[in-house]
PDB file of C-alpha atoms and ligand atoms in Angstrom:
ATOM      1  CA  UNK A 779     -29.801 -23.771 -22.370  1.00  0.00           C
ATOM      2  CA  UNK A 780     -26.966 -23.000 -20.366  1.00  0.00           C
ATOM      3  CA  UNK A 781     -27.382 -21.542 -16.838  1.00  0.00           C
ATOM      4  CA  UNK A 782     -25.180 -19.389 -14.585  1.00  0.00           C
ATOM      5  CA  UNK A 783     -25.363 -18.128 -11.490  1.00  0.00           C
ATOM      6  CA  UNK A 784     -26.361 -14.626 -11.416  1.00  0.00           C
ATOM      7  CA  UNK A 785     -23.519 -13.096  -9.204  1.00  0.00           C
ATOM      8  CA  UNK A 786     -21.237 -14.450 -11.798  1.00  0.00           C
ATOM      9  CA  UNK A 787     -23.095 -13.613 -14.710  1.00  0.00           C
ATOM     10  CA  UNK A 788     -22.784  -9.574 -13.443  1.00  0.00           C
ATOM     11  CA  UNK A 789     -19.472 -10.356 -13.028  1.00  0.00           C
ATOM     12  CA  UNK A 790     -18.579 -11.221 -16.458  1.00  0.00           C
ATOM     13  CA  UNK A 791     -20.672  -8.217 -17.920  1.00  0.00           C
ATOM     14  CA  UNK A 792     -18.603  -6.038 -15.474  1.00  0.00           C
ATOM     15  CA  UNK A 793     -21.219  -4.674 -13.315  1.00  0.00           C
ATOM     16  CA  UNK A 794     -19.136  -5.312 -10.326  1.00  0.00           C
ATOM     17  CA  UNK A 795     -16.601  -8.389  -8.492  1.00  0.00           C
ATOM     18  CA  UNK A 796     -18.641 -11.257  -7.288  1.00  0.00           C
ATOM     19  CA  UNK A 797     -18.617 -10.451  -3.725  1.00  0.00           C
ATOM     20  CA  UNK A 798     -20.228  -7.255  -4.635  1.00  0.00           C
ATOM     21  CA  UNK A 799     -22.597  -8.692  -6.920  1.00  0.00           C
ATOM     22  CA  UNK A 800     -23.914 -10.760  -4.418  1.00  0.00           C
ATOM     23  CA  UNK A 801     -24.851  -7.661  -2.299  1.00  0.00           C
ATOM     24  CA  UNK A 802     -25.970  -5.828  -5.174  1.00  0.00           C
ATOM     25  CA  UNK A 803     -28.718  -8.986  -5.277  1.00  0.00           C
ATOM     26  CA  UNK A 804     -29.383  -9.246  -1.660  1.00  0.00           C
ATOM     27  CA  UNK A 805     -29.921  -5.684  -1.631  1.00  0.00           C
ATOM     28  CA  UNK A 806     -32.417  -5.725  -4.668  1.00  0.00           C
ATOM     29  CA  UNK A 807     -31.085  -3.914  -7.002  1.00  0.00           C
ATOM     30  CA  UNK A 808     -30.818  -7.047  -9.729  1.00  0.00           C
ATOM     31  CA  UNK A 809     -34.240  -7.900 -11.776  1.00  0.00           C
ATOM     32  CA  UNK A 810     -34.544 -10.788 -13.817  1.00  0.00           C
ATOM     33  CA  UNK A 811     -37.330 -10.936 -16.433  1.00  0.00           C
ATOM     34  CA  UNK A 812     -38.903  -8.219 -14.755  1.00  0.00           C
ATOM     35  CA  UNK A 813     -38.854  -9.359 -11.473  1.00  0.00           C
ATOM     36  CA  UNK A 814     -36.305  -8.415  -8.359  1.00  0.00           C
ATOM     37  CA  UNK A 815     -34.278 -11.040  -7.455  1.00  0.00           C
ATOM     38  CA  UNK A 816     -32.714 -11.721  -3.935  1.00  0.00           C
ATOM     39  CA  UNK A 817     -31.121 -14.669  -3.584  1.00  0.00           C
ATOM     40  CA  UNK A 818     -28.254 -15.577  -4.287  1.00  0.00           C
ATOM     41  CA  UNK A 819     -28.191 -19.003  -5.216  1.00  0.00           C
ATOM     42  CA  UNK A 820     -30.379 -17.879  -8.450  1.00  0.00           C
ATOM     43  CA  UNK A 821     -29.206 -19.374 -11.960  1.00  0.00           C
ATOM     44  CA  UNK A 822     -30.107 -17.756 -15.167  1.00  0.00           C
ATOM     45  CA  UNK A 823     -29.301 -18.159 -19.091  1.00  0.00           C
ATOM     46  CA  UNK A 824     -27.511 -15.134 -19.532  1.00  0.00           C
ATOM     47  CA  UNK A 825     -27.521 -15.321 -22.965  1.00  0.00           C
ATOM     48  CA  UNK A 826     -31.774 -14.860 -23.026  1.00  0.00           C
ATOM     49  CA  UNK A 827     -32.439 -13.601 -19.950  1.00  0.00           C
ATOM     50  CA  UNK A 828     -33.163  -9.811 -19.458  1.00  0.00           C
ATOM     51  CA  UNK A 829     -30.832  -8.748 -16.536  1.00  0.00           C
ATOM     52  CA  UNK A 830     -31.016  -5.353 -15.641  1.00  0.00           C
ATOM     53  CA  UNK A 831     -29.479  -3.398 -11.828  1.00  0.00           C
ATOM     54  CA  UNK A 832     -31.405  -0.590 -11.050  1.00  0.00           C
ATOM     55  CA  UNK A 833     -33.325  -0.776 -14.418  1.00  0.00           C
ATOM     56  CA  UNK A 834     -30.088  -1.082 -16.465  1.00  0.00           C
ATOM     57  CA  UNK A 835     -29.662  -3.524 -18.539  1.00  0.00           C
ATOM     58  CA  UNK A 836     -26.314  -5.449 -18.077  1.00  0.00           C
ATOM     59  CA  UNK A 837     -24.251  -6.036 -21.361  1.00  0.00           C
ATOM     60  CA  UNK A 838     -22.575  -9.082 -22.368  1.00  0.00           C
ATOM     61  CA  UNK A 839     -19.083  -8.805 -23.784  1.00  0.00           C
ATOM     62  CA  UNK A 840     -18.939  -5.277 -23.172  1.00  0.00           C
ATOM     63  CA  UNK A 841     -15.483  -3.679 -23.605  1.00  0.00           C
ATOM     64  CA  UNK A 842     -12.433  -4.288 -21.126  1.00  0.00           C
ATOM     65  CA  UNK A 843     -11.309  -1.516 -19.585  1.00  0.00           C
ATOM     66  CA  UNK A 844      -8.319  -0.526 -17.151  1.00  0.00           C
ATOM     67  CA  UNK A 845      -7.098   2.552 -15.094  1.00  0.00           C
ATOM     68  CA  UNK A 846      -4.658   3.236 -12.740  1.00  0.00           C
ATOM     69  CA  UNK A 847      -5.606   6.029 -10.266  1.00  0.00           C
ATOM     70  CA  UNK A 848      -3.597   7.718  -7.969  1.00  0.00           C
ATOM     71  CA  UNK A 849      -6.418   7.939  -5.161  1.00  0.00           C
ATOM     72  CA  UNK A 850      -5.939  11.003  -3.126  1.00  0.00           C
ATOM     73  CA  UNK A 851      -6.828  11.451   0.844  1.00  0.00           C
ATOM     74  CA  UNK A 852     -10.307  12.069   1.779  1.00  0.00           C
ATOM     75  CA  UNK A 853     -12.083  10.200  -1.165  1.00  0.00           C
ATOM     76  CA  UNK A 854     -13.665   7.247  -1.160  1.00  0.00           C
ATOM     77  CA  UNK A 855     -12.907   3.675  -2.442  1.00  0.00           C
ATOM     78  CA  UNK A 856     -16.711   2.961  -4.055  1.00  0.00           C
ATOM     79  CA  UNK A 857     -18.728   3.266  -7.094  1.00  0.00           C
ATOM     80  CA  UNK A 858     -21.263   5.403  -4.812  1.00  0.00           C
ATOM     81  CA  UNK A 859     -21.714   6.990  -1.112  1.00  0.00           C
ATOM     82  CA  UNK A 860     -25.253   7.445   0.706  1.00  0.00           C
ATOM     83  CA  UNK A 861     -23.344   9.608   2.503  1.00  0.00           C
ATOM     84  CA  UNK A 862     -22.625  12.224  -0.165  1.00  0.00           C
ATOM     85  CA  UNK A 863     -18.599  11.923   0.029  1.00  0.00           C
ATOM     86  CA  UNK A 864     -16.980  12.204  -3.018  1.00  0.00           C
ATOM     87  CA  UNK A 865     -15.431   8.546  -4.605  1.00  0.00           C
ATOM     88  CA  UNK A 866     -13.035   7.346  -6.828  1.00  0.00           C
ATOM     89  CA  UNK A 867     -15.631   7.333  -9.463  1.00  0.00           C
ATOM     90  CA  UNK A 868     -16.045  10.888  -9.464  1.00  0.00           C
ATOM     91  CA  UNK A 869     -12.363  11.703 -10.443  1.00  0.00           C
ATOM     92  CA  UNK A 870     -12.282   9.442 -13.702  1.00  0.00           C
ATOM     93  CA  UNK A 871     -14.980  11.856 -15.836  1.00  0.00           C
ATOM     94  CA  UNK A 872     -13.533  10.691 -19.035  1.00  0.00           C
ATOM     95  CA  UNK A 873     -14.428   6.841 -19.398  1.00  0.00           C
ATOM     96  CA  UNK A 874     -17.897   6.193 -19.724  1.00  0.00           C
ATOM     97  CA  UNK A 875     -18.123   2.126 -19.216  1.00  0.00           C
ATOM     98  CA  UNK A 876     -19.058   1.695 -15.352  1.00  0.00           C
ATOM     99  CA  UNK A 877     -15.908   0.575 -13.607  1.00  0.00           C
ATOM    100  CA  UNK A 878     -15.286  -0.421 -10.130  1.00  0.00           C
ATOM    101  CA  UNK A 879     -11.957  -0.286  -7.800  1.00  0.00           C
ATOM    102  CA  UNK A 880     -10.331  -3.550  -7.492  1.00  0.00           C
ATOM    103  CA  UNK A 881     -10.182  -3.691  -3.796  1.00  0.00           C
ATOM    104  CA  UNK A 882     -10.212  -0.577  -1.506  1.00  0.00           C
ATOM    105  CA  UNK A 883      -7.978   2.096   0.439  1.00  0.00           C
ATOM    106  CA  UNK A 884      -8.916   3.531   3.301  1.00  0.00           C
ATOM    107  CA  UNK A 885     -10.750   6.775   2.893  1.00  0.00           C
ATOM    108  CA  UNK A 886      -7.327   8.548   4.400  1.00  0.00           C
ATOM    109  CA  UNK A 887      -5.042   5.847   2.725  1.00  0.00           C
ATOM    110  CA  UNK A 888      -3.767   7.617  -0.749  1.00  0.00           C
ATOM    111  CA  UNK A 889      -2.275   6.234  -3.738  1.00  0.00           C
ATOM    112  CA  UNK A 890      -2.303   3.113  -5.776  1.00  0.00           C
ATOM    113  CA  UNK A 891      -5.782   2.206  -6.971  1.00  0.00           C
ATOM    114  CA  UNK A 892      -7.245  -0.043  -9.633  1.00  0.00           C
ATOM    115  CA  UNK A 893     -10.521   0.132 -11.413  1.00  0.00           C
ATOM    116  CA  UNK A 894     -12.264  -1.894 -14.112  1.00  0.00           C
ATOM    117  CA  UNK A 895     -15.016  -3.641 -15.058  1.00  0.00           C
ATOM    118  CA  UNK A 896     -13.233  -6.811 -15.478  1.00  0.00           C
ATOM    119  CA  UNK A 897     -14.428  -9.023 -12.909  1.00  0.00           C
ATOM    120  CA  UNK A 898     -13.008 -11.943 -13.568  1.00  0.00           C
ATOM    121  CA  UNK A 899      -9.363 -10.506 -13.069  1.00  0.00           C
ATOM    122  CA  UNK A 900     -10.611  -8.559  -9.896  1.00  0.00           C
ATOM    123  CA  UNK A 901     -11.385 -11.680  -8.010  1.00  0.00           C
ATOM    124  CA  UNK A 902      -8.437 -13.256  -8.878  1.00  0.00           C
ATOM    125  CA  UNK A 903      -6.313 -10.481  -7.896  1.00  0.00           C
ATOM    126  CA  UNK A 904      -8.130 -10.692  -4.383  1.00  0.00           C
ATOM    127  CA  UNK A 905      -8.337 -14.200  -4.329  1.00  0.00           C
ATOM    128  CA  UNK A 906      -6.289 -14.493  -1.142  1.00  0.00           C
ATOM    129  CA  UNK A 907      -3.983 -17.538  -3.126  1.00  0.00           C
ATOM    130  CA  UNK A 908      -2.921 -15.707  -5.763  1.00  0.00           C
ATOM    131  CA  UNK A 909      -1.149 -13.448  -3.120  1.00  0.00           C
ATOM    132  CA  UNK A 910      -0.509 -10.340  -4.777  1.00  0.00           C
ATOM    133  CA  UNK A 911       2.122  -7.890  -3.465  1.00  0.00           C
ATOM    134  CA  UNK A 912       0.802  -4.314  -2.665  1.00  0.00           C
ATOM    135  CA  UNK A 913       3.711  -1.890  -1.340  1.00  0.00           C
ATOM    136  CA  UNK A 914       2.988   0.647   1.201  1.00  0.00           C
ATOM    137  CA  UNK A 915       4.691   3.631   2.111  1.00  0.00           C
ATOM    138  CA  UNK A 916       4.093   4.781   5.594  1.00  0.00           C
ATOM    139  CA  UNK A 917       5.143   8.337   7.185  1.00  0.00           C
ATOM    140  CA  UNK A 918       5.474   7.286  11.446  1.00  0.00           C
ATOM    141  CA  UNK A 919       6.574  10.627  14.095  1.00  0.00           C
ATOM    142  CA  UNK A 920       9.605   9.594  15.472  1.00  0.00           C
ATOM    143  CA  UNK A 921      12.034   7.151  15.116  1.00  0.00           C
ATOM    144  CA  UNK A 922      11.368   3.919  14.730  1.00  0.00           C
ATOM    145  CA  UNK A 923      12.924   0.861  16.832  1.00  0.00           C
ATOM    146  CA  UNK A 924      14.309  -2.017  13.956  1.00  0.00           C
ATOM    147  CA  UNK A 925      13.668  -4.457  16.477  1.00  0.00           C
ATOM    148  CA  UNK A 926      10.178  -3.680  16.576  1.00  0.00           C
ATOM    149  CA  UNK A 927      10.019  -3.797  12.942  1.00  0.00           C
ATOM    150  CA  UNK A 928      11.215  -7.304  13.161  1.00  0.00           C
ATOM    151  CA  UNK A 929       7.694  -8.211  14.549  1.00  0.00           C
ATOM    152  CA  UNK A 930       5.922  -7.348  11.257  1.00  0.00           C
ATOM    153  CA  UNK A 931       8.782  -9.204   9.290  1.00  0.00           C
ATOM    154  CA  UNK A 932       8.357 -12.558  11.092  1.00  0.00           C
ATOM    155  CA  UNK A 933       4.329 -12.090  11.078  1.00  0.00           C
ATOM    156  CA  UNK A 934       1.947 -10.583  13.879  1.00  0.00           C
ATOM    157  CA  UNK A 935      -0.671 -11.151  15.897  1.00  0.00           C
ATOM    158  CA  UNK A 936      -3.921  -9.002  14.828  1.00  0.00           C
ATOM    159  CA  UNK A 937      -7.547  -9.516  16.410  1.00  0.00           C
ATOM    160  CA  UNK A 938      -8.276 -11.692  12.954  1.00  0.00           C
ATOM    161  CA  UNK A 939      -5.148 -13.199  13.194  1.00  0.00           C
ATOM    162  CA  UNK A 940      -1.361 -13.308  12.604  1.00  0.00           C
ATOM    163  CA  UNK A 941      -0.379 -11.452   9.859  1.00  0.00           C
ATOM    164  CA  UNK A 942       2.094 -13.212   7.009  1.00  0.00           C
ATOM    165  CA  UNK A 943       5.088 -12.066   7.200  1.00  0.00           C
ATOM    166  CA  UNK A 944       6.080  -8.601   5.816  1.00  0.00           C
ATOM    167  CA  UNK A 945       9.025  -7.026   3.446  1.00  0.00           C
ATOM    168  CA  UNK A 946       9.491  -3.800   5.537  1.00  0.00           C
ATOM    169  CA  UNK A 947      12.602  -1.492   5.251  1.00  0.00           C
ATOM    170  CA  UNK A 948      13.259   1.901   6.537  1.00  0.00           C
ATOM    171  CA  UNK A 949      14.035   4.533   4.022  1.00  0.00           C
ATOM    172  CA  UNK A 950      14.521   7.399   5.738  1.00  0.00           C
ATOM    173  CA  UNK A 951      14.644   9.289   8.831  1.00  0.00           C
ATOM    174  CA  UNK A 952      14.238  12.718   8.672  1.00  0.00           C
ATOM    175  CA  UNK A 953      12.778  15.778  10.330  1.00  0.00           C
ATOM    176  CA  UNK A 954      11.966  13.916  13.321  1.00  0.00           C
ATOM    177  CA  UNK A 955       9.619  11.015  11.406  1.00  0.00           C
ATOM    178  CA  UNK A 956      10.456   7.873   9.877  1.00  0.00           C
ATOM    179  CA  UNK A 957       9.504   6.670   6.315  1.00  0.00           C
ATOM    180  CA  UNK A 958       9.068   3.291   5.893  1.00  0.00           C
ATOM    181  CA  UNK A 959       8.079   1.068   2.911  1.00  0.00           C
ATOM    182  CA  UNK A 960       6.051  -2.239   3.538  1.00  0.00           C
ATOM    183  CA  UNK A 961       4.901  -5.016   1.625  1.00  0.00           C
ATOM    184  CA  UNK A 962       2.363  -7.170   2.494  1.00  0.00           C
ATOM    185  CA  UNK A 963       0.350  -9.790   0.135  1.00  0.00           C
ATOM    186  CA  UNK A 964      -2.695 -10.078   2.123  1.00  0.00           C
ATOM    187  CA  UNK A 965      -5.705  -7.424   1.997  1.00  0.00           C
ATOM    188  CA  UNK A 966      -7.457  -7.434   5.740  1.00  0.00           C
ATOM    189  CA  UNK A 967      -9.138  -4.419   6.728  1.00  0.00           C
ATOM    190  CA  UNK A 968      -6.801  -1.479   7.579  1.00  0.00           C
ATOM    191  CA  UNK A 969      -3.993  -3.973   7.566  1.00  0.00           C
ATOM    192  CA  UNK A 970      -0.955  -1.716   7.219  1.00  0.00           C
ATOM    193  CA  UNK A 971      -2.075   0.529  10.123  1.00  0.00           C
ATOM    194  CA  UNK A 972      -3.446  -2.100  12.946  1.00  0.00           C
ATOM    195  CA  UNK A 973       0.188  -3.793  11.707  1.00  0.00           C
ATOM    196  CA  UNK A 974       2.062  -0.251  13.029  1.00  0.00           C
ATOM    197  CA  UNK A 975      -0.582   0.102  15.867  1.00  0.00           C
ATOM    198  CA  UNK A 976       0.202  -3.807  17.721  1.00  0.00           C
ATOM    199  CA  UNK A 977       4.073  -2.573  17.627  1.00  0.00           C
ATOM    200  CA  UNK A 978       2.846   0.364  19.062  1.00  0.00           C
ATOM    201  CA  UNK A 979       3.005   2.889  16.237  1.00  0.00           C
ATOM    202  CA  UNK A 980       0.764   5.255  14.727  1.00  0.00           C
ATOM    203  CA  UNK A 981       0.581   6.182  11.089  1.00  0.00           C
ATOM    204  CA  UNK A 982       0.234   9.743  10.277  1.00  0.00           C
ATOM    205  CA  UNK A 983       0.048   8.826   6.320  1.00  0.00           C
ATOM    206  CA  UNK A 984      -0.324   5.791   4.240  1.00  0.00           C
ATOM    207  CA  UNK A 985       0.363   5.784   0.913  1.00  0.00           C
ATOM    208  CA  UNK A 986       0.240   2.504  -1.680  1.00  0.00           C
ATOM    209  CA  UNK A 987       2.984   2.997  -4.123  1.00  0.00           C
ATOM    210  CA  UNK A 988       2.663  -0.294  -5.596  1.00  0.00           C
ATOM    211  CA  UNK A 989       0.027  -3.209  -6.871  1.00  0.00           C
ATOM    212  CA  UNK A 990       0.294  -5.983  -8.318  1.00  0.00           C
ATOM    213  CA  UNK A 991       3.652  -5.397  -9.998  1.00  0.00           C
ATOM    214  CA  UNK A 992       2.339  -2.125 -11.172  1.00  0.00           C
ATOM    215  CA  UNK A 993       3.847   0.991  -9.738  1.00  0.00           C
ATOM    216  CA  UNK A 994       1.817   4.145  -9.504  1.00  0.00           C
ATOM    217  CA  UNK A 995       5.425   6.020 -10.953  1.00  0.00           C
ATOM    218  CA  UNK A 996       5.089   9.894 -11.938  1.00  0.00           C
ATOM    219  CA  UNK A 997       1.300   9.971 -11.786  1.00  0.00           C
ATOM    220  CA  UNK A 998      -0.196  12.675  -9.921  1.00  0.00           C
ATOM    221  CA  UNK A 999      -2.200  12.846  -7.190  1.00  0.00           C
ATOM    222  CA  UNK A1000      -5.822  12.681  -8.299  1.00  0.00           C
ATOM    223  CA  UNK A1001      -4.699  11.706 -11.931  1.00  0.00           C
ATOM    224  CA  UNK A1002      -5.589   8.669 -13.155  1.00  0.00           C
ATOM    225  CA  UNK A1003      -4.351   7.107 -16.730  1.00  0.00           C
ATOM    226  CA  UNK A1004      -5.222   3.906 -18.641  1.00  0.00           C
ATOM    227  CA  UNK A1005      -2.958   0.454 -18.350  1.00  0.00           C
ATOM    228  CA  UNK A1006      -1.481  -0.962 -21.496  1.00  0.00           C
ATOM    229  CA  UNK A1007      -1.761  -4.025 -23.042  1.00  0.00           C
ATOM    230  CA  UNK A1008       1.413  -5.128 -21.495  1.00  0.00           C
ATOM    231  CA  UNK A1009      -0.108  -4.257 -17.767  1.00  0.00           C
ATOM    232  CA  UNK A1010      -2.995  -5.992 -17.999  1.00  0.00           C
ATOM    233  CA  UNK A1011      -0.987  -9.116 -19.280  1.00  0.00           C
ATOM    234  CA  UNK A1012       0.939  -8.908 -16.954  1.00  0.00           C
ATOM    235  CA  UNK A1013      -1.865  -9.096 -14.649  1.00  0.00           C
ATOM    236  CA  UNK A1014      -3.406 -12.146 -15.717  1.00  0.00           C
ATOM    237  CA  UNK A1015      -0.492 -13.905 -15.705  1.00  0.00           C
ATOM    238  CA  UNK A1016       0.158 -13.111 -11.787  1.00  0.00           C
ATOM    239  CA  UNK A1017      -3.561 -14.434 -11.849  1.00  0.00           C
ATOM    240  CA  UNK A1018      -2.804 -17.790 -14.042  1.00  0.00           C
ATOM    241  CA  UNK A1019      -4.803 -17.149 -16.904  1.00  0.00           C
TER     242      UNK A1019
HETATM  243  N1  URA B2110      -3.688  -0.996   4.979  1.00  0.00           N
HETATM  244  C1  URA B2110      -4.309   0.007   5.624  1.00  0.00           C
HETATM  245  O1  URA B2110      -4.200   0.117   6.825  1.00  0.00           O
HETATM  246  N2  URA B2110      -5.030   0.878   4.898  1.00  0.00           N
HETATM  247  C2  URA B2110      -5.165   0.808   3.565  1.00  0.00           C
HETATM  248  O2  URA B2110      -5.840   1.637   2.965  1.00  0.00           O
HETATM  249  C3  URA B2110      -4.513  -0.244   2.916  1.00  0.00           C
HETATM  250  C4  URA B2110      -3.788  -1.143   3.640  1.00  0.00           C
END
């Protein structure tokens, strides 16, 4: 009999990444056998076990699937919202194997988003030591001082912490605002914009027009389409496997 931990086993069947597994347990909505299970520690035989979250029970070996969205402003980056705002799930309509977003954008943050229900490959694409590259583009009023820019290219101090440092080059400067493009590897909370804020800059809009080696191209905003095999090779690879 071989036995797994739980988070991990949801993992594999794609129900979500680890990390969200585990809250999915802790917040009881995991049974095994029957019974609701809460901690996180538990092991199970995944193979004879009968898992089920919210009553559903969890496939093995279901089918790998991958999308690239181009997340709009104003929705959110979950599977689901108590607070009735509409997510990224509700703008893919035409895949019906429950995916997830691998990592988030800020509810105003567009662009760049992507979902699966591989979750193997989304925790090593957030595994902070795989350190993937996600460009950013950002709109600022004004112009913006190059020396001040220097501070996010050498690395910054944030309340978690300095920052790595940053690729970040100004593309334009127009209409009275400056476009900028930004790449960081690392994937704190609202990173891009407390970045801009400590060199005393506000973002007016935030836009991710690249993950991962992937770039979010023609696709409009609010479409979403499927990656090809190439993509998702390419993927692992970045991730070792
Ligand atoms: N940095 C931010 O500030 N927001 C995002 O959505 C992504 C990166």
């Amino acid at each position: 009999m071989s036995e797994e931990r739980l988070h991990k086993v949801l993992s594999r069947a794609g129900v979500a990444s680890r990390r969200a597994a585990e809250k999915l347990i802790a917040e009881g909505h995991v049974s095994v056998d029957g019974k609701t299970v809460r901690e996180l520690g538990t092991k199970v035989d995944a193979e004879r076990a009968d898992i089920r979250v919210d009553g559903r029970k969890i496939k093995l070996n279901v089918e790998k699937i991958y999308v690239m969205l181009n997340k709009p402003r104003r929705v959110l980056s979950a599977v689901s919202d108590d607070r009735g705002r509409q997510t990224v799930i509700d703008l893919i309509d035409d895949v019906d194997e429950r995916i997830f977003p691998i990592g988030r954008l800020d509810y105003s943050t567009e662009g760049l988003l992507l979902l699966t229900n591989d979750g193997e490959l989304t925790n090593g694409l957030l595994h902070p030591s795989h350190e993937i590259d996600k460009t950013y583009r950002a709109v600022i009023k004004g112009r913006v001082d190059e020396e001040r820019l220097d501070r996010l290219r050498v690395g910054i101090k944030l309340e978690d912490g300095m920052t790595a440092p940053a690729l970040v080059q100004t593309l334009a400067i127009e209409d009275g605002e400056t476009l900028i493009e930004i790449t960081i590897h690392e994937g704190r909370n609202r990173q891009v914009r407390r970045m801009f804020s400590a060199i005393g800059y506000n973002i007016k809009r935030l836009r991710r027009v690249s993950f991962a080696g992937l770039k979010l191209g023609d696709l409009k905003v609010g479409a979403h389409r499927l990656l090809n095999k190439r993509e998702v090779e390419a993927l692992r690879r970045l991730i070792g496997e």
